[in-house]
Amino acid sequence: MLSYVLHVLFVTLWFGKGTVAVENNTLDQSTSNGIGYEIVQERLDHLQYRFLEMFVHVKELGETVLNNQRSLEEGQLQTNNLVAHHQKLLTAQVDDLSFNVSLVTAYSRQVLNLQSVCANHDLIRKSLEGVKPEGGKNSATIESCSCAESKSSGLFRMKVPNSAGVTMSVLCELQRFGGHWLVIQQRFDGSENFTRSWSEYREGFGVVGEEFWLGLEVVHRLTKSSPHELLVELEDFGGAYKYARYASFAVAGEDQQYKLLNVGGFAGTAGDSMEKHKGMKFTTIDRDYDTNPKNCAEISKGAWWFHNCHESHLNGQHLDEKNWNAINWNSGWGNQGLKFTRMMIRRK
């Protein structure tokens, strides 16, 4: 637009010059008549007016262009601000969406874990084939699971050795690994708290047949009365199963803090994570007999034959994560928490 205006101005001036030339000729011709000066003055006044008119018009056009440019810049600025605002809103919405997806993922994982726990519960119950006695089944008192006259695993009443006729409820595994195993510890869903005191580990806790610890005193009396072997079954949260079997296993009495007197003759698929604990006294949160300057039971949230601190820890927390506080069997899984564990002893 501005270039067009300049072009018009140039043409006007050019033709104006021609007019001036013509009028100069006229002036020469009219001088003799005495009217040349007036004509020239009139033409010059007319040209000056036209020039000023054109100048004003050009300035108006220039101001219009500048105003339009300012409007465009303001519009661009508003557009940029609007875009930035919507980008912030969009980013916030994406962040909210990501958070919600994370929550849904976490909840889904919890649901899957619960489904897995329930499935494992059912498998354990099926494998035990009716743990609770029915209609007089398993009603006879036995001296050990080796004496159980049944083909089905389940609950029995067993005499406690050297206890003046005291009996207790026990769980006998009569089918796996040749049967006749006495279960002394079982974990599978984290329903039982295993961060317990010395007296609780001595006497036992939990529900036999569910998650439980049979008791150090009973295990001591059994392994003292006759030679026993040990079988440990293990399973992680992914369903991988392994076992560790020891040809000899014995626990000392309370006067020796239930020391792990003997555990040897390893065989199995899980690797040996018990033999390094041989000779260690049992440690709980209120009785510290390990070799660590701190209490390993407090550090690892459980109780075990700790040294500094453990190669295995089957009384840890029921956690699906890599954590030294979890149920650990280091030679098979490192510090990855395990889902299922069962310790069983059998008279040789």
CSV table of C-alpha atoms in Angstrom, one decimal:
chain,number,residue,atom,x,y,z
A,1,MET,CA,0.0,0.0,0.0
A,2,LEU,CA,2.8,2.5,0.9
A,3,SER,CA,4.7,1.7,-2.3
A,4,TYR,CA,1.5,2.4,-4.3
A,5,VAL,CA,1.0,5.8,-2.6
A,6,LEU,CA,4.7,6.7,-3.3
A,7,HIS,CA,4.1,5.8,-6.9
A,8,VAL,CA,1.1,8.0,-7.2
A,9,LEU,CA,3.0,10.9,-5.6
A,10,PHE,CA,5.8,10.4,-8.1
A,11,VAL,CA,3.5,10.5,-11.0
A,12,THR,CA,1.7,13.6,-9.7
A,13,LEU,CA,5.0,15.4,-9.2
A,14,TRP,CA,6.2,14.4,-12.7
A,15,PHE,CA,3.1,15.7,-14.4
A,16,GLY,CA,3.1,18.7,-12.1
A,17,LYS,CA,6.6,19.5,-13.4
A,18,GLY,CA,5.2,19.3,-17.0
A,19,THR,CA,2.4,21.6,-16.1
A,20,VAL,CA,4.9,24.0,-14.6
A,21,ALA,CA,6.9,23.8,-17.9
A,22,VAL,CA,3.8,24.5,-20.0
A,23,GLU,CA,2.8,27.2,-17.7
A,24,ASN,CA,6.3,28.7,-17.9
A,25,ASN,CA,5.8,28.8,-21.6
A,26,THR,CA,2.5,30.4,-21.0
A,27,LEU,CA,4.2,32.9,-18.7
A,28,ASP,CA,6.6,33.8,-21.4
A,29,GLN,CA,3.8,34.3,-23.8
A,30,SER,CA,1.6,36.1,-21.3
A,31,THR,CA,4.2,38.4,-19.9
A,32,SER,CA,3.5,40.8,-22.6
A,33,ASN,CA,-0.1,40.7,-21.7
A,34,GLY,CA,0.6,41.4,-17.9
A,35,ILE,CA,-1.1,38.4,-16.6
A,36,GLY,CA,1.7,35.7,-16.5
A,37,TYR,CA,2.5,36.2,-12.8
A,38,GLU,CA,-1.0,35.6,-11.6
A,39,ILE,CA,-1.3,32.3,-13.6
A,40,VAL,CA,2.0,31.0,-12.3
A,41,GLN,CA,1.1,31.9,-8.7
A,42,GLU,CA,-2.3,30.2,-9.1
A,43,ARG,CA,-0.7,27.0,-10.5
A,44,LEU,CA,2.0,26.9,-7.8
A,45,ASP,CA,-0.7,27.4,-5.1
A,46,HIS,CA,-2.7,24.6,-6.6
A,47,LEU,CA,0.4,22.2,-6.8
A,48,GLN,CA,1.3,23.1,-3.2
A,49,TYR,CA,-2.2,22.2,-2.1
A,50,ARG,CA,-2.2,19.0,-4.0
A,51,PHE,CA,1.2,18.1,-2.5
A,52,LEU,CA,0.1,18.8,1.1
A,53,GLU,CA,-3.1,16.9,0.5
A,54,MET,CA,-1.1,14.0,-0.8
A,55,PHE,CA,1.4,14.2,2.1
A,56,VAL,CA,-1.5,14.1,4.6
A,57,HIS,CA,-3.0,11.1,2.8
A,58,VAL,CA,0.4,9.3,2.9
A,59,LYS,CA,0.8,10.0,6.6
A,60,GLU,CA,-2.7,8.7,7.3
A,61,LEU,CA,-1.9,5.6,5.3
A,62,GLY,CA,1.4,5.2,7.3
A,63,GLU,CA,-0.5,5.5,10.6
A,64,THR,CA,-3.1,3.0,9.4
A,65,VAL,CA,-0.3,0.5,8.6
A,66,LEU,CA,1.4,1.1,11.9
A,67,ASN,CA,-2.0,0.6,13.7
A,68,ASN,CA,-2.6,-2.6,11.8
A,69,GLN,CA,0.9,-3.8,12.7
A,70,ARG,CA,0.3,-3.0,16.4
A,71,SER,CA,-3.0,-4.8,16.2
A,72,LEU,CA,-1.4,-7.8,14.6
A,73,GLU,CA,1.4,-7.8,17.3
A,74,GLU,CA,-1.2,-7.5,20.1
A,75,GLY,CA,-3.2,-10.3,18.5
A,76,GLN,CA,-0.1,-12.5,18.2
A,77,LEU,CA,0.7,-11.8,21.9
A,78,GLN,CA,-2.8,-12.7,23.0
A,79,THR,CA,-2.6,-15.8,20.8
A,80,ASN,CA,0.7,-16.8,22.4
A,81,ASN,CA,-0.7,-16.2,25.9
A,82,LEU,CA,-3.8,-18.2,25.1
A,83,VAL,CA,-1.7,-21.1,23.7
A,84,ALA,CA,0.6,-21.0,26.7
A,85,HIS,CA,-2.4,-21.1,29.0
A,86,HIS,CA,-4.0,-24.1,27.2
A,87,GLN,CA,-0.6,-25.8,27.2
A,88,LYS,CA,-0.5,-25.4,31.0
A,89,LEU,CA,-4.0,-26.8,31.3
A,90,LEU,CA,-3.2,-29.6,29.0
A,91,THR,CA,0.0,-30.4,31.0
A,92,ALA,CA,-1.9,-30.4,34.2
A,93,GLN,CA,-4.6,-32.7,32.8
A,94,VAL,CA,-1.9,-35.1,31.5
A,95,ASP,CA,-0.3,-35.1,34.9
A,96,ASP,CA,-3.6,-35.9,36.5
A,97,LEU,CA,-4.2,-38.6,34.0
A,98,SER,CA,-0.7,-40.1,34.6
A,99,PHE,CA,-1.4,-40.0,38.4
A,100,ASN,CA,-4.8,-41.7,37.9
A,101,VAL,CA,-3.2,-44.4,35.6
A,102,SER,CA,-0.6,-45.0,38.4
A,103,LEU,CA,-3.3,-45.4,40.9
A,104,VAL,CA,-5.2,-47.8,38.7
A,105,THR,CA,-2.0,-49.8,38.0
A,106,ALA,CA,-1.3,-50.0,41.8
A,107,TYR,CA,-4.9,-51.1,42.5
A,108,SER,CA,-4.7,-53.6,39.7
A,109,ARG,CA,-1.5,-55.0,41.1
A,110,GLN,CA,-3.1,-55.3,44.6
A,111,VAL,CA,-6.1,-57.1,43.1
A,112,LEU,CA,-3.8,-59.5,41.2
A,113,ASN,CA,-1.8,-60.1,44.4
A,114,LEU,CA,-5.0,-60.8,46.3
A,115,GLN,CA,-6.2,-63.1,43.6
A,116,SER,CA,-2.9,-64.9,43.7
A,117,VAL,CA,-3.0,-65.2,47.5
A,118,CYS,CA,-6.5,-66.6,47.3
A,119,ALA,CA,-5.4,-69.1,44.6
A,120,ASN,CA,-2.5,-70.1,46.7
A,121,HIS,CA,-4.8,-70.5,49.7
A,122,ASP,CA,-6.9,-72.9,47.7
A,123,LEU,CA,-3.9,-74.9,46.5
A,124,ILE,CA,-2.6,-75.3,50.0
A,125,ARG,CA,-6.0,-76.4,51.3
A,126,LYS,CA,-6.4,-78.8,48.4
A,127,SER,CA,-2.9,-80.2,49.0
A,128,LEU,CA,-3.6,-80.8,52.6
A,129,GLU,CA,-6.9,-82.5,51.6
A,130,GLY,CA,-9.0,-81.4,54.5
A,131,VAL,CA,-6.7,-80.3,57.3
A,132,LYS,CA,-9.4,-80.4,60.0
A,133,PRO,CA,-10.4,-83.8,61.4
A,134,GLU,CA,-14.0,-84.9,60.5
A,135,GLY,CA,-16.1,-87.5,62.3
A,136,GLY,CA,-13.3,-89.0,64.4
A,137,LYS,CA,-10.8,-88.9,61.6
A,138,ASN,CA,-7.2,-88.4,62.9
A,139,SER,CA,-8.6,-88.6,66.5
A,140,ALA,CA,-5.9,-91.0,67.8
A,141,THR,CA,-2.9,-89.4,69.6
A,142,ILE,CA,0.4,-90.1,67.9
A,143,GLU,CA,4.0,-89.9,69.0
A,144,SER,CA,5.2,-88.5,65.7
A,145,CYS,CA,3.9,-88.1,62.1
A,146,SER,CA,5.8,-91.2,61.2
A,147,CYS,CA,3.2,-93.1,63.3
A,148,ALA,CA,0.1,-91.5,61.7
A,149,GLU,CA,-2.2,-94.2,60.3
A,150,SER,CA,-3.6,-92.1,57.4
A,151,LYS,CA,-2.9,-91.4,53.8
A,152,SER,CA,-4.2,-87.9,54.0
A,153,SER,CA,-2.3,-84.9,55.3
A,154,GLY,CA,-4.1,-83.1,58.1
A,155,LEU,CA,-4.2,-82.2,61.8
A,156,PHE,CA,-3.4,-84.7,64.5
A,157,ARG,CA,-2.9,-84.8,68.3
A,158,MET,CA,0.7,-85.6,69.1
A,159,LYS,CA,2.4,-86.3,72.5
A,160,VAL,CA,5.1,-83.9,73.3
A,161,PRO,CA,8.3,-85.8,74.2
A,162,ASN,CA,9.4,-85.6,77.9
A,163,SER,CA,6.3,-83.6,78.9
A,164,ALA,CA,4.3,-85.9,81.2
A,165,GLY,CA,1.6,-86.7,78.7
A,166,VAL,CA,1.1,-83.2,77.3
A,167,THR,CA,-0.4,-83.3,73.8
A,168,MET,CA,-0.7,-80.7,71.1
A,169,SER,CA,-2.3,-80.2,67.7
A,170,VAL,CA,0.1,-80.7,64.8
A,171,LEU,CA,0.0,-80.7,61.1
A,172,CYS,CA,1.4,-83.8,59.3
A,173,GLU,CA,2.3,-83.8,55.7
A,174,LEU,CA,1.8,-87.4,54.7
A,175,GLN,CA,2.0,-87.3,50.9
A,176,ARG,CA,4.9,-85.1,49.7
A,177,PHE,CA,8.5,-86.3,49.7
A,178,GLY,CA,7.6,-89.7,51.0
A,179,GLY,CA,5.3,-88.3,53.8
A,180,HIS,CA,5.5,-88.5,57.6
A,181,TRP,CA,6.7,-84.9,57.9
A,182,LEU,CA,5.8,-82.7,60.9
A,183,VAL,CA,5.3,-79.1,59.8
A,184,ILE,CA,7.0,-76.7,62.2
A,185,GLN,CA,6.5,-73.5,60.3
A,186,GLN,CA,4.2,-72.3,57.5
A,187,ARG,CA,3.8,-69.0,55.6
A,188,PHE,CA,1.6,-68.2,52.6
A,189,ASP,CA,-0.4,-65.0,52.9
A,190,GLY,CA,1.1,-62.7,55.5
A,191,SER,CA,-2.0,-63.0,57.8
A,192,GLU,CA,0.2,-63.8,60.9
A,193,ASN,CA,2.6,-61.4,62.5
A,194,PHE,CA,6.1,-63.0,62.9
A,195,THR,CA,7.8,-60.1,64.6
A,196,ARG,CA,7.3,-61.8,68.0
A,197,SER,CA,9.0,-62.0,71.5
A,198,TRP,CA,11.2,-64.7,72.9
A,199,SER,CA,8.4,-66.4,74.9
A,200,GLU,CA,6.1,-66.5,71.8
A,201,TYR,CA,8.8,-68.2,69.7
A,202,ARG,CA,9.5,-70.6,72.5
A,203,GLU,CA,5.8,-71.6,73.0
A,204,GLY,CA,4.6,-71.2,69.4
A,205,PHE,CA,2.0,-69.0,67.8
A,206,GLY,CA,-0.6,-68.8,65.0
A,207,VAL,CA,-3.1,-71.3,63.9
A,208,VAL,CA,-1.8,-74.8,63.1
A,209,GLY,CA,-2.8,-75.5,59.5
A,210,GLU,CA,-2.8,-71.8,58.6
A,211,GLU,CA,0.2,-69.5,59.2
A,212,PHE,CA,2.0,-70.6,62.3
A,213,TRP,CA,5.2,-71.3,64.2
A,214,LEU,CA,5.1,-74.6,66.2
A,215,GLY,CA,7.5,-73.5,69.0
A,216,LEU,CA,11.2,-73.8,69.7
A,217,GLU,CA,10.7,-75.9,72.9
A,218,VAL,CA,8.7,-78.6,71.0
A,219,VAL,CA,11.3,-78.7,68.2
A,220,HIS,CA,14.1,-79.0,70.7
A,221,ARG,CA,12.4,-81.9,72.5
A,222,LEU,CA,11.6,-83.7,69.2
A,223,THR,CA,15.1,-83.4,67.8
A,224,LYS,CA,16.7,-84.3,71.1
A,225,SER,CA,14.6,-87.5,71.5
A,226,SER,CA,15.6,-88.9,68.1
A,227,PRO,CA,17.6,-87.9,64.9
A,228,HIS,CA,15.6,-85.8,62.5
A,229,GLU,CA,16.0,-84.4,59.0
A,230,LEU,CA,14.7,-81.0,57.7
A,231,LEU,CA,12.8,-80.1,54.5
A,232,VAL,CA,12.2,-76.5,53.5
A,233,GLU,CA,9.7,-75.7,50.7
A,234,LEU,CA,9.8,-72.3,49.1
A,235,GLU,CA,7.9,-70.4,46.4
A,236,ASP,CA,8.2,-66.8,45.1
A,237,PHE,CA,5.4,-64.5,44.1
A,238,GLY,CA,5.9,-65.5,40.5
A,239,GLY,CA,5.1,-69.2,41.2
A,240,ALA,CA,8.7,-70.5,41.0
A,241,TYR,CA,9.0,-73.4,43.5
A,242,LYS,CA,12.3,-74.7,45.0
A,243,TYR,CA,13.2,-76.9,48.0
A,244,ALA,CA,16.1,-77.5,50.3
A,245,ARG,CA,16.6,-80.8,52.2
A,246,TYR,CA,19.0,-81.5,55.1
A,247,ALA,CA,19.9,-85.0,56.3
A,248,SER,CA,20.4,-83.8,59.9
A,249,PHE,CA,18.7,-81.1,62.0
A,250,ALA,CA,18.8,-80.5,65.8
A,251,VAL,CA,18.0,-77.6,68.1
A,252,ALA,CA,19.4,-77.1,71.6
A,253,GLY,CA,17.3,-76.3,74.7
A,254,GLU,CA,16.6,-72.9,76.2
A,255,ASP,CA,19.6,-73.1,78.4
A,256,GLN,CA,21.6,-72.7,75.2
A,257,GLN,CA,19.2,-70.2,73.7
A,258,TYR,CA,17.9,-72.8,71.3
A,259,LYS,CA,21.1,-72.9,69.4
A,260,LEU,CA,21.0,-74.5,65.9
A,261,LEU,CA,23.2,-77.5,66.9
A,262,ASN,CA,23.1,-79.3,63.6
A,263,VAL,CA,22.0,-78.7,60.0
A,264,GLY,CA,23.8,-80.6,57.3
A,265,GLY,CA,23.7,-82.9,54.4
A,266,PHE,CA,22.1,-80.5,51.9
A,267,ALA,CA,20.3,-81.6,48.8
A,268,GLY,CA,17.7,-79.8,46.6
A,269,THR,CA,17.0,-77.1,44.1
A,270,ALA,CA,17.0,-74.0,46.3
A,271,GLY,CA,20.7,-73.9,47.2
A,272,ASP,CA,22.0,-74.1,50.8
A,273,SER,CA,21.1,-71.1,52.9
A,274,MET,CA,21.0,-72.8,56.3
A,275,GLU,CA,24.3,-74.3,57.0
A,276,LYS,CA,26.0,-70.9,57.6
A,277,HIS,CA,23.6,-70.5,60.5
A,278,LYS,CA,24.8,-73.6,62.2
A,279,GLY,CA,26.0,-73.0,65.7
A,280,MET,CA,24.1,-69.7,66.1
A,281,LYS,CA,21.7,-69.0,68.9
A,282,PHE,CA,18.1,-67.9,68.2
A,283,THR,CA,17.5,-64.1,68.3
A,284,THR,CA,14.3,-62.3,68.8
A,285,ILE,CA,13.4,-58.6,69.2
A,286,ASP,CA,13.8,-58.9,73.0
A,287,ARG,CA,16.8,-61.4,73.1
A,288,ASP,CA,19.9,-60.5,71.1
A,289,TYR,CA,22.3,-63.4,70.6
A,290,ASP,CA,23.6,-62.6,67.1
A,291,THR,CA,27.1,-61.3,66.2
A,292,ASN,CA,26.0,-58.0,64.7
A,293,PRO,CA,26.5,-54.9,67.0
A,294,LYS,CA,22.8,-54.3,66.5
A,295,ASN,CA,19.9,-56.7,67.0
A,296,CYS,CA,19.3,-58.5,63.7
A,297,ALA,CA,15.8,-59.3,64.7
A,298,GLU,CA,15.0,-55.6,65.0
A,299,ILE,CA,16.8,-54.9,61.7
A,300,SER,CA,15.2,-57.7,59.8
A,301,LYS,CA,11.8,-57.6,61.5
A,302,GLY,CA,11.5,-61.2,62.6
A,303,ALA,CA,13.4,-63.8,64.5
A,304,TRP,CA,16.0,-66.5,63.4
A,305,TRP,CA,19.3,-68.1,64.0
A,306,PHE,CA,21.0,-64.9,62.9
A,307,HIS,CA,24.7,-64.4,62.6
A,308,ASN,CA,25.6,-61.0,60.9
A,309,CYS,CA,22.7,-61.0,59.9
A,310,HIS,CA,21.5,-63.9,57.6
A,311,GLU,CA,21.7,-66.1,54.6
A,312,SER,CA,18.2,-67.2,55.2
A,313,HIS,CA,15.3,-65.6,57.1
A,314,LEU,CA,12.0,-67.5,56.8
A,315,ASN,CA,10.4,-65.5,59.6
A,316,GLY,CA,10.7,-62.1,57.9
A,317,GLN,CA,7.9,-60.0,56.6
A,318,HIS,CA,5.5,-61.2,53.8
A,319,LEU,CA,6.7,-58.8,51.1
A,320,ASP,CA,6.7,-59.0,47.3
A,321,GLU,CA,9.8,-56.9,46.9
A,322,LYS,CA,13.6,-57.0,47.2
A,323,ASN,CA,14.1,-56.3,50.9
A,324,TRP,CA,16.3,-57.9,53.6
A,325,ASN,CA,13.3,-57.6,56.0
A,326,ALA,CA,11.3,-60.0,53.8
A,327,ILE,CA,11.1,-63.8,53.8
A,328,ASN,CA,14.6,-64.5,52.3
A,329,TRP,CA,16.4,-67.5,51.0
A,330,ASN,CA,19.6,-65.9,49.6
A,331,SER,CA,21.1,-68.7,47.7
A,332,GLY,CA,17.9,-69.2,45.6
A,333,TRP,CA,16.5,-65.6,45.4
A,334,GLY,CA,18.9,-63.2,47.0
A,335,ASN,CA,16.9,-60.7,49.0
A,336,GLN,CA,13.8,-61.0,46.9
A,337,GLY,CA,10.8,-61.6,49.2
A,338,LEU,CA,9.1,-65.0,49.1
A,339,LYS,CA,5.4,-65.8,49.2
A,340,PHE,CA,5.3,-69.4,50.5
A,341,THR,CA,7.6,-71.2,52.9
A,342,ARG,CA,7.1,-74.4,54.9
A,343,MET,CA,9.6,-76.0,57.3
A,344,MET,CA,9.1,-79.7,58.1
A,345,ILE,CA,11.0,-82.2,60.1
A,346,ARG,CA,10.9,-86.0,60.0
A,347,ARG,CA,12.2,-88.7,62.4
A,348,LYS,CA,14.9,-90.8,60.7
